[in-house]
Coordinates of C-alpha atoms in Angstrom, one line a residue:
M26 CA 26.4 -65.1 -51.8
A27 CA 24.1 -63.5 -50.7
F28 CA 21.1 -61.8 -52.2
D29 CA 18.5 -63.7 -50.2
G30 CA 14.6 -62.5 -49.7
V31 CA 16.0 -60.0 -47.3
V32 CA 17.8 -58.7 -49.8
L33 CA 15.3 -59.2 -52.4
H34 CA 12.8 -57.2 -51.0
A35 CA 15.7 -53.9 -50.5
V36 CA 16.3 -54.0 -53.9
I37 CA 12.7 -54.3 -54.9
D38 CA 12.0 -50.9 -52.9
E39 CA 14.5 -49.2 -54.8
L40 CA 13.7 -50.0 -58.1
G41 CA 8.9 -49.7 -57.3
G42 CA 10.3 -46.1 -55.9
L43 CA 13.4 -44.7 -59.8
L44 CA 11.6 -47.0 -62.4
T45 CA 7.9 -47.5 -61.6
G46 CA 5.8 -45.6 -65.1
G47 CA 9.1 -45.2 -66.9
R48 CA 8.9 -46.8 -70.9
V49 CA 11.2 -49.8 -71.6
E50 CA 13.5 -48.0 -74.8
K51 CA 15.7 -51.6 -75.6
I52 CA 16.1 -55.3 -74.6
F53 CA 19.9 -57.1 -74.8
Q54 CA 20.6 -60.5 -73.6
P55 CA 24.1 -60.3 -73.7
E56 CA 24.8 -63.6 -71.6
P57 CA 23.1 -67.0 -71.9
G58 CA 21.3 -66.8 -68.4
E59 CA 20.9 -62.5 -68.8
L60 CA 19.1 -59.8 -70.0
V61 CA 19.2 -55.7 -69.4
L62 CA 16.0 -53.9 -70.4
L63 CA 16.9 -50.0 -70.7
I64 CA 14.5 -47.7 -69.3
H65 CA 14.5 -44.4 -69.2
A66 CA 12.3 -42.5 -66.1
A67 CA 11.6 -39.4 -64.7
G68 CA 14.3 -38.0 -67.2
E69 CA 16.5 -40.7 -66.8
H70 CA 18.0 -43.3 -68.7
Y71 CA 18.8 -47.0 -66.1
R72 CA 19.9 -50.6 -67.3
L73 CA 18.1 -52.6 -65.3
L74 CA 19.4 -56.4 -65.6
L75 CA 18.0 -59.5 -64.2
S76 CA 20.1 -62.6 -64.3
A77 CA 19.0 -66.0 -63.1
D78 CA 22.5 -67.5 -63.9
P79 CA 23.0 -70.7 -61.7
A80 CA 26.3 -68.6 -59.4
S81 CA 24.8 -65.7 -59.2
A82 CA 21.2 -64.6 -60.1
R83 CA 19.7 -61.8 -59.3
I84 CA 18.3 -59.0 -60.0
H85 CA 19.4 -54.7 -59.8
L86 CA 20.5 -51.6 -61.5
T87 CA 23.9 -51.2 -63.3
R88 CA 27.0 -49.4 -64.9
S89 CA 28.2 -52.1 -66.6
K90 CA 28.0 -52.8 -70.0
K91 CA 28.3 -56.3 -71.7
E92 CA 29.1 -56.4 -76.1
N93 CA 25.9 -58.0 -77.7
P94 CA 25.7 -60.8 -79.7
A95 CA 25.0 -60.5 -83.6
L96 CA 22.2 -62.5 -83.2
P97 CA 19.3 -61.8 -80.0
P98 CA 18.5 -65.1 -78.6
P99 CA 14.7 -65.9 -79.7
F100 CA 14.0 -65.6 -75.7
C101 CA 15.5 -62.0 -77.2
M102 CA 13.1 -61.4 -79.0
V103 CA 9.8 -62.7 -77.8
L104 CA 10.8 -59.9 -74.6
R105 CA 11.4 -57.6 -77.8
K106 CA 8.3 -58.7 -78.7
Y107 CA 5.5 -57.8 -76.2
L108 CA 8.3 -55.3 -74.0
T109 CA 9.6 -52.2 -76.2
G110 CA 7.9 -49.9 -75.2
S111 CA 5.6 -50.6 -72.1
R112 CA 5.4 -48.8 -69.2
I113 CA 6.5 -50.9 -65.9
T114 CA 3.1 -50.0 -63.6
A115 CA 4.4 -52.2 -60.3
I116 CA 7.0 -54.1 -59.4
R117 CA 6.3 -56.3 -56.8
Q118 CA 7.6 -59.6 -54.6
R119 CA 6.3 -63.1 -54.0
G120 CA 6.2 -62.8 -49.6
F121 CA 9.5 -62.7 -48.4
D122 CA 10.4 -65.7 -51.2
R123 CA 13.0 -65.1 -53.8
V124 CA 10.7 -64.1 -56.7
A125 CA 10.3 -61.0 -58.2
E126 CA 7.5 -60.3 -60.7
I127 CA 7.4 -56.4 -62.7
E128 CA 4.5 -56.2 -64.3
F129 CA 4.1 -54.0 -68.3
E130 CA 1.5 -51.8 -69.7
T131 CA 1.8 -52.9 -73.0
R132 CA -0.8 -52.4 -75.8
S133 CA -2.0 -55.1 -78.6
E134 CA -1.6 -54.8 -81.8
M135 CA -5.7 -54.2 -82.0
G136 CA -4.7 -50.9 -80.0
D137 CA -5.6 -52.9 -77.1
N138 CA -4.1 -51.7 -73.4
I139 CA -2.8 -55.6 -72.4
S140 CA -0.4 -56.4 -69.2
K141 CA 2.4 -58.2 -68.9
T142 CA 4.6 -60.1 -66.3
L143 CA 7.9 -60.5 -66.5
V144 CA 9.2 -63.2 -63.3
L145 CA 12.5 -63.7 -61.8
E146 CA 12.5 -66.7 -59.4
I147 CA 16.4 -67.0 -57.7
M148 CA 16.4 -70.4 -57.0
N149 CA 20.3 -71.4 -57.8
R150 CA 20.6 -73.8 -60.8
Q151 CA 16.6 -73.4 -61.5
S152 CA 16.5 -69.9 -61.6
N153 CA 14.7 -68.7 -64.4
I154 CA 13.5 -65.4 -66.3
I155 CA 9.8 -66.4 -67.4
L156 CA 7.0 -64.0 -69.7
L157 CA 3.4 -64.1 -68.6
N158 CA 0.3 -63.0 -70.3
A159 CA -2.0 -61.3 -68.2
A160 CA -4.4 -64.7 -67.6
G161 CA -1.1 -66.4 -65.9
V162 CA -0.4 -68.2 -69.2
I163 CA 3.6 -69.1 -70.0
H164 CA 4.4 -66.6 -73.6
D165 CA 8.4 -67.9 -73.4
A166 CA 10.7 -68.9 -70.4
I167 CA 14.5 -68.0 -70.1
R168 CA 15.6 -71.6 -69.4
H169 CA 12.5 -74.6 -70.6
A170 CA 11.4 -77.7 -68.3
D171 CA 8.9 -79.5 -69.3
N172 CA 6.9 -82.1 -67.5
S173 CA 10.7 -84.5 -67.7
V174 CA 12.1 -82.1 -65.5
N175 CA 9.1 -81.3 -63.2
R176 CA 6.2 -83.9 -63.1
F177 CA 5.1 -80.5 -61.3
R178 CA 6.2 -77.6 -62.6
E179 CA 6.2 -77.1 -66.3
I180 CA 7.8 -74.4 -67.9
M181 CA 7.2 -74.2 -71.2
P182 CA 5.5 -71.8 -74.3
A183 CA 1.3 -71.6 -73.3
R184 CA 1.5 -73.8 -70.5
P185 CA -0.3 -71.9 -66.9
Y186 CA 2.3 -70.2 -64.5
T187 CA 2.5 -73.1 -61.5
P188 CA 4.3 -70.4 -58.8
P189 CA 6.8 -72.6 -57.0
P190 CA 5.6 -73.3 -53.2
A191 CA 5.7 -71.2 -50.7
Q192 CA 8.1 -71.7 -48.0
D193 CA 6.0 -72.3 -44.6
K194 CA 7.8 -69.7 -42.7
L195 CA 7.1 -65.8 -41.5
T196 CA 7.6 -63.5 -42.8
P197 CA 10.8 -61.1 -40.3
P198 CA 6.8 -58.9 -39.5
E199 CA 5.8 -61.9 -38.1
L200 CA 8.9 -63.3 -36.2
T201 CA 7.9 -62.7 -32.5
D202 CA 9.7 -63.8 -29.2
K203 CA 8.3 -66.6 -28.8
A204 CA 8.1 -68.3 -32.1
V205 CA 11.6 -67.9 -32.3
L206 CA 12.3 -69.2 -28.9
Y207 CA 9.6 -72.1 -29.4
A208 CA 12.5 -72.8 -32.4
I209 CA 14.7 -73.2 -30.1
N210 CA 12.6 -75.6 -27.7
S211 CA 12.4 -77.6 -30.3
A212 CA 15.4 -78.1 -31.7
A213 CA 13.9 -76.6 -35.3
G214 CA 18.0 -77.0 -36.8
N215 CA 20.8 -78.4 -35.0
T216 CA 22.8 -75.0 -34.7
V217 CA 21.1 -72.1 -33.3
S218 CA 21.4 -70.8 -36.8
K219 CA 19.8 -73.3 -38.5
C220 CA 16.6 -72.9 -36.0
L221 CA 16.8 -68.5 -36.8
L222 CA 17.0 -70.3 -41.1
S223 CA 14.0 -72.5 -40.6
I224 CA 11.6 -70.3 -39.1
A225 CA 12.5 -66.6 -40.9
A226 CA 11.6 -66.2 -45.1
G227 CA 13.9 -64.5 -46.7
F228 CA 16.5 -65.1 -43.6
S229 CA 19.9 -66.5 -45.7
P230 CA 22.8 -68.7 -43.9
L231 CA 25.0 -65.8 -43.9
L232 CA 22.3 -63.9 -41.8
C233 CA 20.7 -65.9 -39.8
D234 CA 24.8 -66.4 -38.5
A235 CA 25.3 -62.1 -38.2
I236 CA 21.8 -62.3 -36.2
C237 CA 24.2 -64.7 -34.1
I238 CA 27.7 -63.4 -33.5
D239 CA 26.6 -59.6 -32.5
A240 CA 24.2 -61.2 -29.9
G241 CA 27.1 -62.7 -29.3
I242 CA 26.5 -66.7 -29.8
M243 CA 28.4 -69.4 -32.0
P244 CA 26.2 -70.2 -34.5
E245 CA 26.9 -73.6 -34.7
T246 CA 26.5 -73.6 -31.1
P247 CA 23.6 -76.8 -30.6
P248 CA 20.1 -75.0 -29.0
A249 CA 19.7 -77.0 -25.9
A250 CA 23.6 -75.6 -25.1
L251 CA 21.6 -71.9 -24.8
T252 CA 21.9 -70.3 -21.1
E253 CA 18.9 -67.7 -20.8
S254 CA 20.7 -64.9 -21.3
E255 CA 21.5 -66.2 -24.8
K256 CA 17.8 -66.5 -25.7
I257 CA 17.3 -62.5 -24.7
R258 CA 20.2 -61.5 -26.7
L259 CA 18.9 -63.1 -29.8
T260 CA 15.9 -63.0 -29.2
D261 CA 17.0 -59.1 -29.0
A262 CA 19.3 -58.8 -31.7
L263 CA 16.2 -60.4 -33.9
E264 CA 15.0 -57.5 -32.9
Q265 CA 16.9 -54.8 -33.9
V266 CA 16.7 -56.3 -37.0
K267 CA 13.1 -56.9 -37.7
A268 CA 12.6 -53.5 -36.9
G269 CA 15.5 -52.6 -39.9
I270 CA 13.8 -54.8 -42.3
I271 CA 10.4 -53.1 -41.0
A272 CA 11.8 -49.3 -41.7
A273 CA 13.6 -50.2 -44.5
D274 CA 17.0 -48.9 -42.7
Y275 CA 19.7 -50.5 -44.9
H276 CA 23.1 -49.8 -44.5
P277 CA 24.3 -51.8 -47.5
A278 CA 27.8 -52.9 -48.0
L279 CA 31.0 -54.6 -49.3
I280 CA 31.7 -57.3 -46.4
K281 CA 34.4 -60.1 -45.9
G282 CA 36.7 -58.3 -47.3
G283 CA 35.3 -57.1 -50.2
K284 CA 34.0 -60.8 -51.0
D285 CA 29.7 -61.0 -50.2
Y286 CA 27.5 -58.0 -49.1
H287 CA 24.7 -57.7 -47.5
C288 CA 22.0 -54.5 -47.5
L289 CA 21.4 -54.5 -43.0
S290 CA 24.2 -53.5 -41.1
V291 CA 24.1 -56.5 -38.3
C292 CA 26.4 -57.8 -41.6
A293 CA 28.7 -55.3 -41.1
R294 CA 28.8 -55.2 -37.9
A295 CA 29.2 -58.6 -37.3
Y296 CA 31.5 -60.0 -40.9
G297 CA 33.9 -56.6 -41.2
A298 CA 32.9 -53.4 -43.6
D299 CA 35.9 -50.9 -43.7
S300 CA 35.0 -46.8 -44.0
Q301 CA 34.5 -47.5 -48.4
A302 CA 32.2 -50.3 -49.1
Y303 CA 29.0 -48.5 -47.2
F304 CA 27.1 -47.6 -50.5
N305 CA 24.3 -45.8 -50.6
T306 CA 22.1 -47.5 -52.5
V307 CA 21.3 -51.5 -52.3
N308 CA 21.2 -52.2 -55.9
L309 CA 25.7 -50.0 -56.2
A310 CA 27.0 -52.7 -52.9
I311 CA 25.4 -55.2 -55.9
D312 CA 26.4 -53.6 -58.7
S313 CA 29.6 -52.7 -57.9
F314 CA 30.4 -56.1 -56.5
F315 CA 28.5 -58.3 -59.2
T316 CA 31.3 -56.3 -61.7
S317 CA 33.9 -56.3 -59.7
K318 CA 33.7 -60.0 -59.7
T319 CA 32.9 -60.4 -63.4
E320 CA 36.2 -58.4 -63.8
S321 CA 38.0 -61.2 -62.0
E322 CA 36.4 -64.2 -63.0
R323 CA 37.4 -62.6 -67.0
F324 CA 40.4 -61.4 -65.8
Q325 CA 41.0 -65.8 -65.2
R326 CA 39.1 -66.9 -68.1
E327 CA 42.1 -64.7 -69.7
K328 CA 45.2 -65.8 -67.8
S329 CA 44.3 -68.8 -68.2
G330 CA 44.3 -68.8 -71.8
I331 CA 47.6 -68.1 -72.2
M332 CA 48.8 -70.0 -69.8
R333 CA 47.6 -73.2 -71.2
E334 CA 49.1 -71.6 -74.3
I335 CA 52.5 -71.8 -72.4
S336 CA 51.6 -74.3 -71.2
G337 CA 51.5 -76.4 -74.2
N338 CA 55.4 -74.7 -75.7
I339 CA 56.4 -76.3 -72.6
E340 CA 55.0 -79.1 -74.0
K341 CA 55.7 -79.9 -76.9
L342 CA 59.4 -78.4 -77.0
S343 CA 59.7 -80.8 -73.5
K344 CA 59.3 -83.6 -75.3
K345 CA 61.8 -82.7 -77.9
L346 CA 64.8 -81.6 -75.1
Q347 CA 64.0 -85.8 -74.6
E348 CA 65.2 -86.3 -78.5
Y349 CA 67.4 -84.4 -78.6
R350 CA 69.0 -85.9 -75.0
R351 CA 68.2 -89.6 -77.0
E352 CA 70.5 -88.5 -79.6
L353 CA 72.7 -87.4 -77.9
D354 CA 72.9 -90.1 -75.5
D355 CA 73.1 -93.0 -78.6
A356 CA 76.1 -90.3 -80.0
A357 CA 78.0 -90.9 -77.4
G358 CA 81.2 -92.2 -77.9
F359 CA 81.5 -92.0 -80.9
E360 CA 85.9 -91.0 -80.6
R361 CA 85.6 -94.3 -79.6
E362 CA 84.4 -95.1 -83.3
K363 CA 87.2 -94.0 -84.6
Q364 CA 89.8 -95.6 -82.5
L365 CA 88.4 -98.9 -83.2
G366 CA 88.4 -98.4 -87.0
D367 CA 92.0 -96.6 -86.9
L368 CA 92.8 -100.2 -84.7
L369 CA 91.2 -102.1 -87.7
T370 CA 93.0 -100.2 -90.4
A371 CA 96.2 -100.4 -88.8
S372 CA 95.8 -104.2 -88.3
L373 CA 94.9 -104.9 -91.7
Y374 CA 98.3 -107.0 -92.8
S375 CA 97.7 -109.6 -89.7
L376 CA 93.8 -110.1 -90.2
P377 CA 92.1 -111.9 -93.6
E378 CA 90.9 -110.6 -95.7
F379 CA 86.9 -111.8 -94.5
A380 CA 85.6 -112.5 -90.3
S381 CA 82.8 -112.1 -88.2
E382 CA 85.3 -111.5 -85.0
V383 CA 89.0 -110.4 -84.4
T384 CA 91.5 -109.8 -81.6
I385 CA 93.0 -107.7 -81.9
T386 CA 95.9 -105.4 -79.5
D387 CA 94.0 -102.5 -78.0
F388 CA 96.8 -99.5 -78.4
Y389 CA 94.9 -96.6 -77.1
S390 CA 94.3 -98.3 -73.5
P391 CA 97.2 -98.7 -71.4
E392 CA 98.0 -101.4 -71.3
N393 CA 98.0 -102.8 -74.0
T394 CA 95.2 -105.1 -74.2
E395 CA 93.9 -107.5 -75.7
I396 CA 90.1 -107.1 -77.5
T397 CA 87.8 -108.7 -79.5
L398 CA 85.2 -107.1 -82.0
K399 CA 82.4 -109.0 -83.4
L400 CA 82.4 -107.3 -87.8
D401 CA 79.8 -108.1 -90.3
Q402 CA 81.0 -111.0 -92.5
S403 CA 80.0 -110.6 -95.9
R404 CA 82.0 -107.3 -95.5
S405 CA 86.1 -107.1 -95.4
V406 CA 87.3 -105.8 -92.7
A407 CA 88.7 -102.9 -94.3
A408 CA 84.5 -102.5 -94.8
N409 CA 85.1 -103.3 -91.4
A410 CA 86.5 -100.4 -90.8
Q411 CA 85.2 -98.1 -93.1
L412 CA 81.9 -98.7 -91.5
Y413 CA 82.6 -97.8 -88.2
Y414 CA 84.5 -94.2 -89.5
K415 CA 81.2 -93.9 -91.0
K416 CA 79.7 -94.0 -87.8
Y417 CA 81.8 -91.6 -86.2
R418 CA 81.4 -89.1 -89.3
K419 CA 78.0 -89.7 -88.5
H420 CA 77.3 -89.0 -84.0
K421 CA 80.3 -86.7 -84.4
A422 CA 77.6 -84.6 -86.9
A423 CA 74.2 -85.6 -84.7
T424 CA 76.5 -84.4 -81.7
E425 CA 77.6 -80.6 -83.4
T426 CA 74.7 -80.2 -84.6
V427 CA 71.7 -81.4 -81.9
G428 CA 73.5 -80.0 -79.6
K429 CA 73.0 -76.5 -80.3
L430 CA 69.9 -77.3 -81.2
A431 CA 68.7 -78.9 -77.8
A432 CA 70.3 -75.4 -76.4
R433 CA 68.8 -73.5 -77.7
V434 CA 65.6 -75.6 -76.6
R435 CA 66.5 -75.1 -73.0
A436 CA 66.8 -72.1 -73.9
D437 CA 63.2 -71.8 -74.7
L438 CA 62.2 -73.5 -72.6
D439 CA 63.7 -71.3 -69.5
Y440 CA 62.1 -68.1 -71.4
L441 CA 58.9 -69.5 -70.9
E442 CA 59.3 -70.8 -68.3
N443 CA 60.1 -67.6 -67.0
V444 CA 57.5 -66.4 -68.8
S445 CA 54.6 -68.1 -66.7
S446 CA 55.9 -67.0 -63.5
M447 CA 55.2 -63.1 -65.2
L448 CA 51.7 -64.5 -66.0
A449 CA 50.9 -65.6 -61.9
N450 CA 52.0 -62.8 -60.6
S451 CA 50.5 -60.3 -63.3
E452 CA 47.1 -57.8 -61.4
S453 CA 45.8 -56.6 -64.2
F454 CA 44.8 -56.8 -67.8
D455 CA 47.4 -54.1 -69.2
E456 CA 49.3 -56.7 -67.9
L457 CA 48.8 -59.9 -69.7
S458 CA 48.5 -57.8 -73.0
D459 CA 51.9 -57.2 -72.8
I460 CA 52.7 -60.4 -71.9
R461 CA 50.4 -61.7 -75.5
A462 CA 52.0 -59.5 -77.1
E463 CA 55.2 -60.5 -75.6
L464 CA 54.4 -64.4 -76.7
R465 CA 53.2 -62.9 -79.6
A466 CA 56.5 -61.9 -81.1
E467 CA 59.2 -64.1 -79.3
M468 CA 57.0 -68.0 -78.4
P469 CA 56.9 -70.6 -81.1
S470 CA 54.7 -71.2 -82.8
G471 CA 51.8 -74.0 -82.8
A472 CA 50.9 -73.9 -79.3
T473 CA 48.7 -76.4 -77.8
S474 CA 46.7 -75.8 -75.0
K475 CA 47.7 -78.9 -73.8
T476 CA 49.0 -79.0 -69.6
G477 CA 52.8 -79.9 -69.8
S478 CA 55.2 -81.0 -67.0
K479 CA 58.6 -79.2 -65.6
E480 CA 62.2 -81.1 -67.5
P481 CA 64.1 -81.8 -64.3
V482 CA 67.7 -80.4 -64.4
D483 CA 70.4 -83.1 -66.5
P484 CA 74.1 -82.2 -65.6
K485 CA 74.8 -82.3 -69.7
F486 CA 72.5 -78.6 -69.9
P487 CA 72.8 -76.8 -66.3
P488 CA 70.0 -73.6 -66.8
S489 CA 71.3 -71.0 -68.2
A490 CA 71.8 -67.8 -67.0
Y491 CA 68.1 -67.1 -66.5
M492 CA 67.1 -69.4 -65.1
G493 CA 69.9 -68.1 -62.9
G494 CA 73.5 -67.4 -63.4
K495 CA 76.6 -68.4 -64.6
P496 CA 80.0 -67.1 -64.7
A497 CA 80.8 -65.2 -68.1
S498 CA 84.7 -67.1 -69.4
K499 CA 86.4 -64.3 -71.3
K500 CA 85.2 -65.8 -74.7
S501 CA 81.1 -65.3 -74.3
L502 CA 82.3 -61.8 -72.5
R503 CA 84.0 -61.4 -76.7
A504 CA 81.1 -62.0 -78.0
R505 CA 79.2 -59.7 -76.1
A506 CA 81.8 -56.9 -76.9
N507 CA 81.3 -57.8 -80.7
A508 CA 77.6 -58.1 -80.5
A509 CA 77.0 -55.2 -78.9
K510 CA 79.4 -53.1 -81.5
S511 CA 77.8 -54.3 -85.0
K512 CA 74.4 -53.7 -82.9
S513 CA 75.4 -49.8 -81.9
A514 CA 76.9 -49.4 -85.1
A515 CA 73.7 -50.7 -86.8
G516 CA 71.5 -47.7 -84.7
K517 CA 73.5 -45.7 -85.8
G518 CA 72.5 -46.2 -89.7
G519 CA 73.9 -48.6 -90.1
K520 CA 72.0 -51.4 -93.7
G521 CA 68.7 -53.0 -92.8
D522 CA 68.1 -51.1 -90.1
P523 CA 66.3 -47.8 -90.9
S524 CA 65.7 -45.9 -87.7
G525 CA 61.8 -46.0 -88.7
A526 CA 61.8 -49.0 -87.2
R527 CA 63.9 -48.7 -84.5
D528 CA 61.2 -46.1 -83.7
A529 CA 58.8 -49.2 -83.9
D530 CA 60.3 -51.0 -82.2
R531 CA 60.9 -49.8 -79.1
S532 CA 57.3 -48.2 -78.9
E533 CA 56.1 -52.1 -79.7
E534 CA 59.0 -53.2 -76.2
A535 CA 57.6 -50.3 -74.0
G536 CA 53.8 -51.7 -73.3
L537 CA 50.8 -50.7 -71.7
T538 CA 52.1 -51.2 -68.0
R539 CA 55.3 -49.8 -66.9
P540 CA 58.2 -51.7 -64.5
I541 CA 56.1 -51.9 -60.4
Q542 CA 57.8 -49.5 -58.3
R543 CA 58.5 -48.8 -54.0
V544 CA 60.3 -46.7 -52.4
S545 CA 63.3 -48.2 -50.4
P546 CA 63.6 -47.9 -46.7
S547 CA 66.5 -45.8 -46.6
G548 CA 63.5 -43.8 -49.8
R549 CA 65.6 -44.2 -52.1
R550 CA 63.0 -46.6 -55.6
I551 CA 63.1 -49.9 -56.5
M552 CA 61.9 -50.7 -60.1
I553 CA 61.5 -53.8 -60.6
G554 CA 59.8 -56.1 -63.5
R555 CA 56.6 -56.8 -64.7
N556 CA 58.3 -59.0 -68.4
S557 CA 60.2 -59.9 -69.9
R558 CA 61.0 -57.0 -73.1
Q559 CA 60.6 -55.0 -69.3
N560 CA 63.4 -57.1 -67.6
E561 CA 65.9 -56.5 -70.2
R562 CA 64.6 -52.4 -70.9
L563 CA 64.9 -51.7 -67.3
T564 CA 68.6 -54.2 -66.7
L565 CA 69.8 -52.4 -69.5
R566 CA 68.5 -49.3 -71.2
D567 CA 67.2 -47.7 -67.9
A568 CA 69.4 -48.6 -64.8
A569 CA 72.5 -46.7 -64.3
P570 CA 76.3 -48.9 -64.3
E571 CA 75.9 -48.3 -60.6
D572 CA 72.7 -48.9 -59.8
M573 CA 72.1 -52.9 -57.7
W574 CA 69.8 -55.3 -59.3
F575 CA 69.0 -58.7 -58.5
H576 CA 67.2 -61.7 -59.6
V577 CA 65.9 -65.2 -57.6
K578 CA 68.1 -67.9 -58.0
N579 CA 68.1 -70.2 -59.9
A580 CA 64.6 -70.0 -61.0
P581 CA 62.4 -67.2 -63.2
G582 CA 61.3 -63.8 -61.8
S583 CA 61.4 -60.7 -62.6
H584 CA 64.4 -58.4 -62.7
V585 CA 64.6 -56.1 -59.6
V586 CA 67.0 -53.0 -59.7
L587 CA 67.7 -50.7 -56.0
K588 CA 68.2 -46.5 -58.0
L589 CA 71.4 -45.8 -56.1
K590 CA 73.3 -43.4 -59.0
E591 CA 69.3 -40.5 -58.3
A592 CA 70.0 -40.6 -54.9
G593 CA 73.3 -39.3 -54.6
V594 CA 74.7 -42.2 -53.8
N595 CA 77.5 -45.6 -54.8
T596 CA 76.8 -47.8 -51.5
A597 CA 72.9 -49.6 -50.6
D598 CA 71.7 -49.7 -47.2
D599 CA 71.7 -53.4 -46.3
A600 CA 68.5 -52.4 -45.0
D601 CA 68.1 -51.4 -48.9
I602 CA 69.2 -54.5 -49.8
E603 CA 66.9 -56.6 -48.3
S604 CA 64.0 -55.4 -49.0
A605 CA 64.8 -55.5 -52.7
A606 CA 66.3 -59.1 -52.6
A607 CA 62.1 -59.6 -50.5
L608 CA 61.2 -57.6 -53.6
A609 CA 62.9 -59.9 -56.3
A610 CA 62.1 -63.6 -54.9
Y611 CA 58.2 -61.8 -54.3
Y612 CA 57.5 -61.7 -57.3
S613 CA 59.3 -64.9 -59.0
S614 CA 58.2 -68.1 -58.9
Q615 CA 59.2 -69.1 -55.2
R616 CA 56.9 -66.4 -54.1
S617 CA 55.3 -68.7 -51.3
G618 CA 58.8 -70.5 -50.1
S619 CA 59.9 -69.0 -46.6
K620 CA 63.7 -68.8 -47.3
V621 CA 64.5 -67.9 -51.0
D622 CA 68.0 -67.6 -52.4
V623 CA 68.2 -63.9 -54.2
D624 CA 71.6 -62.8 -56.0
Y625 CA 72.4 -59.8 -56.3
T626 CA 75.4 -57.0 -57.9
A627 CA 76.2 -53.9 -59.8
V628 CA 74.3 -53.4 -63.1
K629 CA 77.5 -53.1 -65.5
N630 CA 78.5 -57.0 -64.4
V631 CA 75.0 -58.1 -66.2
K632 CA 74.4 -58.6 -69.6
K633 CA 72.7 -59.4 -71.9
I634 CA 72.7 -63.2 -73.8
P635 CA 73.7 -62.4 -77.6
G636 CA 70.4 -63.7 -79.3
G637 CA 68.7 -64.5 -76.8
K638 CA 65.1 -64.0 -75.9
P639 CA 64.0 -60.6 -74.3
G640 CA 64.9 -60.5 -70.7
M641 CA 68.4 -63.1 -71.3
V642 CA 71.5 -62.2 -69.5
T643 CA 74.5 -63.3 -67.6
Y644 CA 76.4 -61.8 -63.9
T645 CA 79.5 -61.9 -62.1
N646 CA 81.0 -60.3 -59.2
F647 CA 77.6 -61.3 -57.5
K648 CA 77.0 -61.8 -54.0
T649 CA 74.0 -64.6 -52.3
I650 CA 71.8 -63.0 -49.4
T651 CA 68.4 -65.5 -48.0
V652 CA 65.5 -64.0 -47.1
K653 CA 61.5 -63.6 -46.9
P654 CA 59.5 -62.9 -50.1
A655 CA 58.4 -59.7 -49.0
D656 CA 56.4 -56.6 -51.5
I657 CA 56.7 -53.6 -49.1

């Protein structure tokens, strides 16, 4: 990040004009390394943020608000004791180093005017916020460092404060062409950019690189390789930067597509900044950058938390499915056990009452071959026949019961993998809220936080229709028709489904988001579901039978509907089909693929699987198109 000495200088220039003379009304510590001071100055209220976070240490005015802990941390209590009600008398920077000092005037317990100083040291992992008294003795710090951490500079209460050692560099007003050329000629750095960094106080690598780029020189160019004309261009570019700093001619902007920021125009020229990336003040630019960054990090944390929950359930269900498969493998061939029992029973007349093994004719084989069976000698041959019948009944029941359980677990896995795909493509907190609400209602309880692995497809358990589609049999069509009739009867006021409950379900299913909407090349609407419930509602409730339905083949993804009826047409153009298919591929788990197969059919050919999870459907009469994923 580019919170260098130059940016700090610009921030303090603005803060000095706004906050000097202001009164501190409240102090908060929302994060372990972050403070917020509420200041009333010149009839306005400001929120001054000071952060000693190693990854984002900074100081600036902010408009964002964070939830404060119920119990204030000890350092916050110390600041409230000494600074609440105080007035800001000065805000300054130590040279061009990344050290800011805010001086306060307050009253002692005896009513005398005394001064306190709050020091912010921006030093990456050693960043700190320290409160000093008038004699320069430390009251407390947000991060303590005794002599075991730093032998030369202790940051502990009641210790004298020692400033960070000054860097032997030139401040911007001191930078001359002679100094720059001397650094280049003496190779004070293995690149031109590092030569500037070695002599210029307050400059960051980002700023040094930008000066080189602005001069038409690659930052990594070796100093010895510079021509005389390049040296002149470099000193001219540096002179313009120096003049802008001295004149406080700042042009704060977000650069690199919003991934960084700076207050000098040279950075915007070097790294690019569109017209909407500029701000009126440096404080506004920094606050916008870090607010967006904080929101993005919070979004990723919440998204990762939900993903861990889903992965834990996938892992648990995968293990359960493996157990079911082992049971089914053990029970395989149960019909043969019945045949062996029948053969023993049919041959009892010719066999001894007890035997360790017997040889009998296998009437079930085409050649009537002789087979030898090992028997339990402690039991009679007849009892051994009954053992075969017992194993047959046990394994038959296991095959029927475990087979149903395995199919149910496989359906749950398909559902969770689809939700995982939706989650991976989500881009807003509302989408996360809808997915979280859906999981609360649909996902099995007892989620774990372990990372699961995708289960390989077993030929005995082919992917369900939810994962790409399988032709619907006549039997399943009849079952769906009967289920639809039952649901229709219940919807007309049937028992156990009062209208109030139905309205509540509709409200819950609606969620916070609406389907994504795009427009096809011919101007027809394309609707894309954001989650499983939305997929189901979009396809089975909102779409017309004549509309076109798209879904990535054999993989989790969103339902995509091309609206034809509202456009007054019955068929879709090839360009529209290709666009809708590209969207179906993009909003799926195959987004990163170069060529993705997408199935499409009329909505009337898509049916919900009875008793299935939200969005689980089968479809018939479909075609397949291969496209490159794209969000049009």
